[in-house]
């Protein structure tokens, strides 16, 4: 067993090289096998970076912990993008869409720590993928509900009693309200700009009452049940997503 | 988008603080209060910058999953403005800096904020609602001061 130390600069260089190697496989035409290999490599690299981050947290080195968190988010963004291509090739379009949104959200959070040309290029690339690969959604679901306060993801206390603020980064972790329980659903609105763009319309009915898959426009195996009137369209959609991303 | 002002009946709403108070979204009711889900983080951020308190201890939050930022409902009274003429400017400044910090790295959202202005002596109460972008909060400030002058 060796006990060699690695400098932050060396870690950063390895990280830069790894991100570049991921970008090489982040195209539709790359083979699915290679993309799966790279995605699995991402998992290992994310775990490695998180282990460095936890060491920085133990030393209370906030700046370094935050930079490792940035790397963690960027690697997760690359992994989500690779997984999105894989799901597209496996005809799992709804999962692919969610992975694209995951990648975009990882980039948004990574930008809280550092903003530079490379991350903005990735942000633009993801936006291009969104507009060229997937259909446009004019409307998304936006639910309103009452809920419990929940706990703080940083200190695990009741969120009402701690001093942490949502969406801020503390020592390499993103503050979120967790363990919230929905008390009562209030409404679901169709909006152009939802908080969660995973809440999409997945099926619609056409003029003949046939149910179409919104991704493929093929007739769906599962029909939307109900009695639609003439000139009315029925939709099937995702009202709420409980996906949690790797921000700890 | 813009500012709307309307006179409302909410006699039971009394300020219990020397600063601004964060009201529940259903402040016209007299119990079963629920607060905007943004209220807690806003309170934690604002308490170091100005005197602020919740109207009651929050237990239930109202979450609207829109990209729009639904800020807390803020109570400002005429006696508070008399004691601290800068309070309206300070409050709008705190909202503005909170939005800058909170949405760092993200697209700037549309903002929806309600301010309840209560004339302490007459108990006349006005709801001022701002919907717009976070950079135009000076319009909210202007609207509150206009109502306060009348």
Short mmCIF file of C-alpha atoms in Angstrom, two decimals, chain B residues 18-20 49-51 76-91 145:
data_model
loop_
_atom_site.label_atom_id
_atom_site.label_comp_id
_atom_site.label_asym_id
_atom_site.label_seq_id
_atom_site.Cartn_x
_atom_site.Cartn_y
_atom_site.Cartn_z
CA UNK B 18 -40.06 46.84 15.11
CA UNK B 19 -39.14 45.85 11.58
CA UNK B 20 -40.78 44.27 8.57
CA UNK B 49 -29.43 43.15 7.11
CA UNK B 50 -32.61 44.50 8.65
CA UNK B 51 -35.08 43.92 11.46
CA UNK B 76 -44.79 47.37 6.26
CA UNK B 77 -46.67 49.79 8.51
CA UNK B 78 -46.83 53.59 8.45
CA UNK B 79 -45.36 53.76 11.95
CA UNK B 80 -42.40 51.68 10.81
CA UNK B 81 -41.76 54.13 7.95
CA UNK B 82 -42.02 57.03 10.42
CA UNK B 83 -39.39 55.42 12.65
CA UNK B 84 -37.20 54.35 9.78
CA UNK B 85 -37.82 56.32 6.56
CA UNK B 86 -35.25 54.16 4.71
CA UNK B 87 -37.04 50.88 5.44
CA UNK B 88 -38.73 50.63 2.03
CA UNK B 89 -35.46 51.18 0.20
CA UNK B 90 -33.64 48.74 2.51
CA UNK B 91 -36.32 46.06 2.01
CA UNK B 145 -43.86 55.13 -1.15
#
